[in-house]
Amino acid sequence: MQYTDQQLVTQAIEVAGRAYAPYSRFHVGAVLVGKDGRTFAGCNVENISYGLTICAERNAVFAAVAAGCREFERIVIVADTEVPASPCGACRQVLAEFNPDLEVVLSNFRGLSETFRLSELLPRPTAGILDRP
Ligand code: THU
């Protein structure tokens, strides 16, 4: 099953509505699409320590891996902003672990979107680390 970006944005807005974000009140939703066609949703879950907060994107990745999916083709990330919100560095690195060239669709709640390759957002994620002698 192939999903349109708009269908995935709708799903991501739904999951953003379940974000636990009492501290920032910034609700983020992410839907990750596996190469096998399955989708995995995540929302941000904050913590009173602040530092233990997990972003929507990483929660989507962890749900996918737990369900046995490690190959991804696209992620759609939504937030209620004017300019589509961009994933943090930690999430970029975690996504790059599985597909450094992932398609990344950023959208606001009105469906205004921009599409990138993860390699544009995080170039050379493993250079000098995994190619050690
Ligand atoms: N957040 C995400 O979940 N994803 C992003 O791409 C940006 C930031 C969350 C973390 C925190 O709960 C709140 O948004 C404010 O930074």
PDB file of C-alpha atoms and ligand atoms in Angstrom:
ATOM      1  CA  MET A   1       0.000   0.000   0.000  1.00  0.00           C
ATOM      2  CA  GLN A   2       1.394   3.368  -1.019  1.00  0.00           C
ATOM      3  CA  TYR A   3       0.423   6.337   1.099  1.00  0.00           C
ATOM      4  CA  THR A   4       0.330   9.905  -0.137  1.00  0.00           C
ATOM      5  CA  ASP A   5       2.157  12.528   1.875  1.00  0.00           C
ATOM      6  CA  GLN A   6      -1.231  14.039   2.706  1.00  0.00           C
ATOM      7  CA  GLN A   7      -2.537  10.743   4.142  1.00  0.00           C
ATOM      8  CA  LEU A   8       0.576  10.448   6.295  1.00  0.00           C
ATOM      9  CA  VAL A   9       0.294  14.082   7.408  1.00  0.00           C
ATOM     10  CA  THR A  10      -3.262  13.327   8.562  1.00  0.00           C
ATOM     11  CA  GLN A  11      -2.033  10.285  10.527  1.00  0.00           C
ATOM     12  CA  ALA A  12       0.840  12.302  12.011  1.00  0.00           C
ATOM     13  CA  ILE A  13      -1.507  15.103  13.140  1.00  0.00           C
ATOM     14  CA  GLU A  14      -3.623  12.463  14.863  1.00  0.00           C
ATOM     15  CA  VAL A  15      -0.634  11.071  16.764  1.00  0.00           C
ATOM     16  CA  ALA A  16       0.608  14.597  17.591  1.00  0.00           C
ATOM     17  CA  GLY A  17      -2.707  14.975  19.417  1.00  0.00           C
ATOM     18  CA  ARG A  18      -1.521  12.232  21.776  1.00  0.00           C
ATOM     19  CA  ALA A  19       1.828  13.898  22.556  1.00  0.00           C
ATOM     20  CA  TYR A  20       2.646  14.201  26.243  1.00  0.00           C
ATOM     21  CA  ALA A  21       4.078  17.708  26.297  1.00  0.00           C
ATOM     22  CA  PRO A  22       2.949  19.500  29.463  1.00  0.00           C
ATOM     23  CA  TYR A  23       6.224  21.462  29.723  1.00  0.00           C
ATOM     24  CA  SER A  24       6.728  22.822  26.223  1.00  0.00           C
ATOM     25  CA  ARG A  25       3.124  22.432  25.010  1.00  0.00           C
ATOM     26  CA  PHE A  26       4.727  21.712  21.643  1.00  0.00           C
ATOM     27  CA  HIS A  27       3.026  18.686  20.132  1.00  0.00           C
ATOM     28  CA  VAL A  28       4.894  16.750  17.451  1.00  0.00           C
ATOM     29  CA  GLY A  29       3.789  13.709  15.457  1.00  0.00           C
ATOM     30  CA  ALA A  30       5.844  11.460  13.208  1.00  0.00           C
ATOM     31  CA  VAL A  31       4.886   8.620  10.887  1.00  0.00           C
ATOM     32  CA  LEU A  32       7.655   6.418   9.575  1.00  0.00           C
ATOM     33  CA  VAL A  33       7.005   4.308   6.479  1.00  0.00           C
ATOM     34  CA  GLY A  34       8.735   0.933   6.237  1.00  0.00           C
ATOM     35  CA  LYS A  35       9.905  -0.489   2.913  1.00  0.00           C
ATOM     36  CA  ASP A  36       7.392  -3.271   3.584  1.00  0.00           C
ATOM     37  CA  GLY A  37       4.577  -0.690   3.543  1.00  0.00           C
ATOM     38  CA  ARG A  38       3.898  -0.680   7.252  1.00  0.00           C
ATOM     39  CA  THR A  39       3.657   2.613   9.101  1.00  0.00           C
ATOM     40  CA  PHE A  40       4.833   3.430  12.602  1.00  0.00           C
ATOM     41  CA  ALA A  41       3.687   6.428  14.565  1.00  0.00           C
ATOM     42  CA  GLY A  42       5.383   8.357  17.343  1.00  0.00           C
ATOM     43  CA  CYS A  43       4.715  11.462  19.403  1.00  0.00           C
ATOM     44  CA  ASN A  44       6.950  13.344  21.799  1.00  0.00           C
ATOM     45  CA  VAL A  45       6.861  12.223  25.419  1.00  0.00           C
ATOM     46  CA  GLU A  46       8.253  14.755  27.864  1.00  0.00           C
ATOM     47  CA  ASN A  47       9.520  14.253  31.387  1.00  0.00           C
ATOM     48  CA  ILE A  48       9.785  16.510  34.393  1.00  0.00           C
ATOM     49  CA  SER A  49      13.557  16.115  34.208  1.00  0.00           C
ATOM     50  CA  TYR A  50      13.328  17.702  30.734  1.00  0.00           C
ATOM     51  CA  GLY A  51      16.435  15.797  29.636  1.00  0.00           C
ATOM     52  CA  LEU A  52      14.609  12.475  29.484  1.00  0.00           C
ATOM     53  CA  THR A  53      12.162  13.760  26.903  1.00  0.00           C
ATOM     54  CA  ILE A  54      11.988  11.695  23.726  1.00  0.00           C
ATOM     55  CA  CYS A  55      11.037  13.262  20.410  1.00  0.00           C
ATOM     56  CA  ALA A  56       8.265  11.997  18.152  1.00  0.00           C
ATOM     57  CA  GLU A  57      10.732  10.845  15.486  1.00  0.00           C
ATOM     58  CA  ARG A  58      12.759   8.616  17.788  1.00  0.00           C
ATOM     59  CA  ASN A  59       9.629   7.109  19.296  1.00  0.00           C
ATOM     60  CA  ALA A  60       8.482   6.195  15.768  1.00  0.00           C
ATOM     61  CA  VAL A  61      11.854   4.551  15.029  1.00  0.00           C
ATOM     62  CA  PHE A  62      11.829   2.596  18.280  1.00  0.00           C
ATOM     63  CA  ALA A  63       8.257   1.383  17.683  1.00  0.00           C
ATOM     64  CA  ALA A  64       9.247   0.204  14.198  1.00  0.00           C
ATOM     65  CA  VAL A  65      12.342  -1.649  15.380  1.00  0.00           C
ATOM     66  CA  ALA A  66      10.351  -3.313  18.168  1.00  0.00           C
ATOM     67  CA  ALA A  67       7.845  -4.476  15.534  1.00  0.00           C
ATOM     68  CA  GLY A  68      10.652  -6.007  13.453  1.00  0.00           C
ATOM     69  CA  CYS A  69      10.983  -3.307  10.790  1.00  0.00           C
ATOM     70  CA  ARG A  70      14.406  -1.740  10.164  1.00  0.00           C
ATOM     71  CA  GLU A  71      14.155  -0.591   6.582  1.00  0.00           C
ATOM     72  CA  PHE A  72      12.505   2.755   6.047  1.00  0.00           C
ATOM     73  CA  GLU A  73      11.687   4.836   3.006  1.00  0.00           C
ATOM     74  CA  ARG A  74      10.008   7.976   4.309  1.00  0.00           C
ATOM     75  CA  ILE A  75       9.176   9.850   7.486  1.00  0.00           C
ATOM     76  CA  VAL A  76       6.536  12.533   7.842  1.00  0.00           C
ATOM     77  CA  ILE A  77       6.932  14.932  10.770  1.00  0.00           C
ATOM     78  CA  VAL A  78       4.291  17.436  11.770  1.00  0.00           C
ATOM     79  CA  ALA A  79       3.986  20.284  14.252  1.00  0.00           C
ATOM     80  CA  ASP A  80       1.574  23.174  14.620  1.00  0.00           C
ATOM     81  CA  THR A  81       3.969  25.842  13.347  1.00  0.00           C
ATOM     82  CA  GLU A  82       4.012  28.341  10.491  1.00  0.00           C
ATOM     83  CA  VAL A  83       7.269  27.024   9.060  1.00  0.00           C
ATOM     84  CA  PRO A  84       7.443  23.201   9.126  1.00  0.00           C
ATOM     85  CA  ALA A  85       9.551  22.122  12.115  1.00  0.00           C
ATOM     86  CA  SER A  86      12.851  20.385  11.511  1.00  0.00           C
ATOM     87  CA  PRO A  87      14.086  17.319  13.457  1.00  0.00           C
ATOM     88  CA  CYS A  88      16.744  17.738  16.147  1.00  0.00           C
ATOM     89  CA  GLY A  89      20.284  16.477  15.675  1.00  0.00           C
ATOM     90  CA  ALA A  90      19.757  13.415  17.870  1.00  0.00           C
ATOM     91  CA  CYS A  91      16.781  12.294  15.774  1.00  0.00           C
ATOM     92  CA  ARG A  92      18.680  12.890  12.532  1.00  0.00           C
ATOM     93  CA  GLN A  93      21.483  10.645  13.786  1.00  0.00           C
ATOM     94  CA  VAL A  94      19.086   7.891  14.910  1.00  0.00           C
ATOM     95  CA  LEU A  95      17.251   7.991  11.561  1.00  0.00           C
ATOM     96  CA  ALA A  96      20.597   7.898   9.696  1.00  0.00           C
ATOM     97  CA  GLU A  97      21.455   4.672  11.492  1.00  0.00           C
ATOM     98  CA  PHE A  98      18.817   2.933   9.399  1.00  0.00           C
ATOM     99  CA  ASN A  99      18.709   4.985   6.178  1.00  0.00           C
ATOM    100  CA  PRO A 100      21.104   7.901   5.656  1.00  0.00           C
ATOM    101  CA  ASP A 101      19.182   8.870   2.517  1.00  0.00           C
ATOM    102  CA  LEU A 102      15.665   8.640   4.007  1.00  0.00           C
ATOM    103  CA  GLU A 103      12.997  10.917   2.514  1.00  0.00           C
ATOM    104  CA  VAL A 104      12.006  13.437   5.188  1.00  0.00           C
ATOM    105  CA  VAL A 105       8.714  15.292   4.788  1.00  0.00           C
ATOM    106  CA  LEU A 106       8.207  18.209   7.185  1.00  0.00           C
ATOM    107  CA  SER A 107       4.713  19.637   7.430  1.00  0.00           C
ATOM    108  CA  ASN A 108       2.644  21.997   9.493  1.00  0.00           C
ATOM    109  CA  PHE A 109      -0.942  21.185  10.489  1.00  0.00           C
ATOM    110  CA  ARG A 110      -2.286  22.983   7.410  1.00  0.00           C
ATOM    111  CA  GLY A 111      -0.367  20.630   5.131  1.00  0.00           C
ATOM    112  CA  LEU A 112       2.295  23.141   4.089  1.00  0.00           C
ATOM    113  CA  SER A 113       5.253  20.826   3.555  1.00  0.00           C
ATOM    114  CA  GLU A 114       8.859  20.639   2.458  1.00  0.00           C
ATOM    115  CA  THR A 115      10.696  17.473   1.467  1.00  0.00           C
ATOM    116  CA  PHE A 116      14.360  16.710   2.056  1.00  0.00           C
ATOM    117  CA  ARG A 117      16.745  13.795   1.921  1.00  0.00           C
ATOM    118  CA  LEU A 118      18.207  12.960   5.332  1.00  0.00           C
ATOM    119  CA  SER A 119      21.640  13.197   3.689  1.00  0.00           C
ATOM    120  CA  GLU A 120      20.951  16.933   3.168  1.00  0.00           C
ATOM    121  CA  LEU A 121      19.950  17.405   6.806  1.00  0.00           C
ATOM    122  CA  LEU A 122      22.791  15.274   8.195  1.00  0.00           C
ATOM    123  CA  PRO A 123      25.688  14.825   5.784  1.00  0.00           C
ATOM    124  CA  ARG A 124      28.359  12.180   6.456  1.00  0.00           C
ATOM    125  CA  PRO A 125      26.740  10.669   9.599  1.00  0.00           C
ATOM    126  CA  THR A 126      29.281   7.861   9.987  1.00  0.00           C
ATOM    127  CA  ALA A 127      32.412   9.243   8.325  1.00  0.00           C
ATOM    128  CA  GLY A 128      35.509   8.448  10.334  1.00  0.00           C
ATOM    129  CA  ILE A 129      33.668   6.233  12.793  1.00  0.00           C
ATOM    130  CA  LEU A 130      32.562   3.029  11.123  1.00  0.00           C
ATOM    131  CA  ASP A 131      35.398   3.028   8.573  1.00  0.00           C
ATOM    132  CA  ARG A 132      38.165   2.767  11.177  1.00  0.00           C
ATOM    133  CA  PRO A 133      40.820   0.138  10.298  1.00  0.00           C
TER     134      PRO A 133
HETATM  135  N1  THU B   1      10.334  17.743  19.503  1.00  0.00           N
HETATM  136  C1  THU B   1      10.044  16.637  18.756  1.00  0.00           C
HETATM  137  O1  THU B   1       9.369  15.711  19.225  1.00  0.00           O
HETATM  138  N2  THU B   1      10.508  16.582  17.486  1.00  0.00           N
HETATM  139  C2  THU B   1      11.133  17.598  16.841  1.00  0.00           C
HETATM  140  O2  THU B   1      11.475  17.474  15.669  1.00  0.00           O
HETATM  141  C3  THU B   1      11.406  18.858  17.553  1.00  0.00           C
HETATM  142  C4  THU B   1      11.158  18.831  19.022  1.00  0.00           C
HETATM  143  C5  THU B   1       9.774  17.827  20.848  1.00  0.00           C
HETATM  144  C6  THU B   1      10.734  17.664  21.982  1.00  0.00           C
HETATM  145  C7  THU B   1      10.029  18.434  23.088  1.00  0.00           C
HETATM  146  O3  THU B   1       9.062  17.608  23.693  1.00  0.00           O
HETATM  147  C8  THU B   1       9.307  19.534  22.362  1.00  0.00           C
HETATM  148  O4  THU B   1       9.189  19.106  21.006  1.00  0.00           O
HETATM  149  C9  THU B   1       9.988  20.885  22.419  1.00  0.00           C
HETATM  150  O5  THU B   1      11.289  20.821  21.957  1.00  0.00           O
END
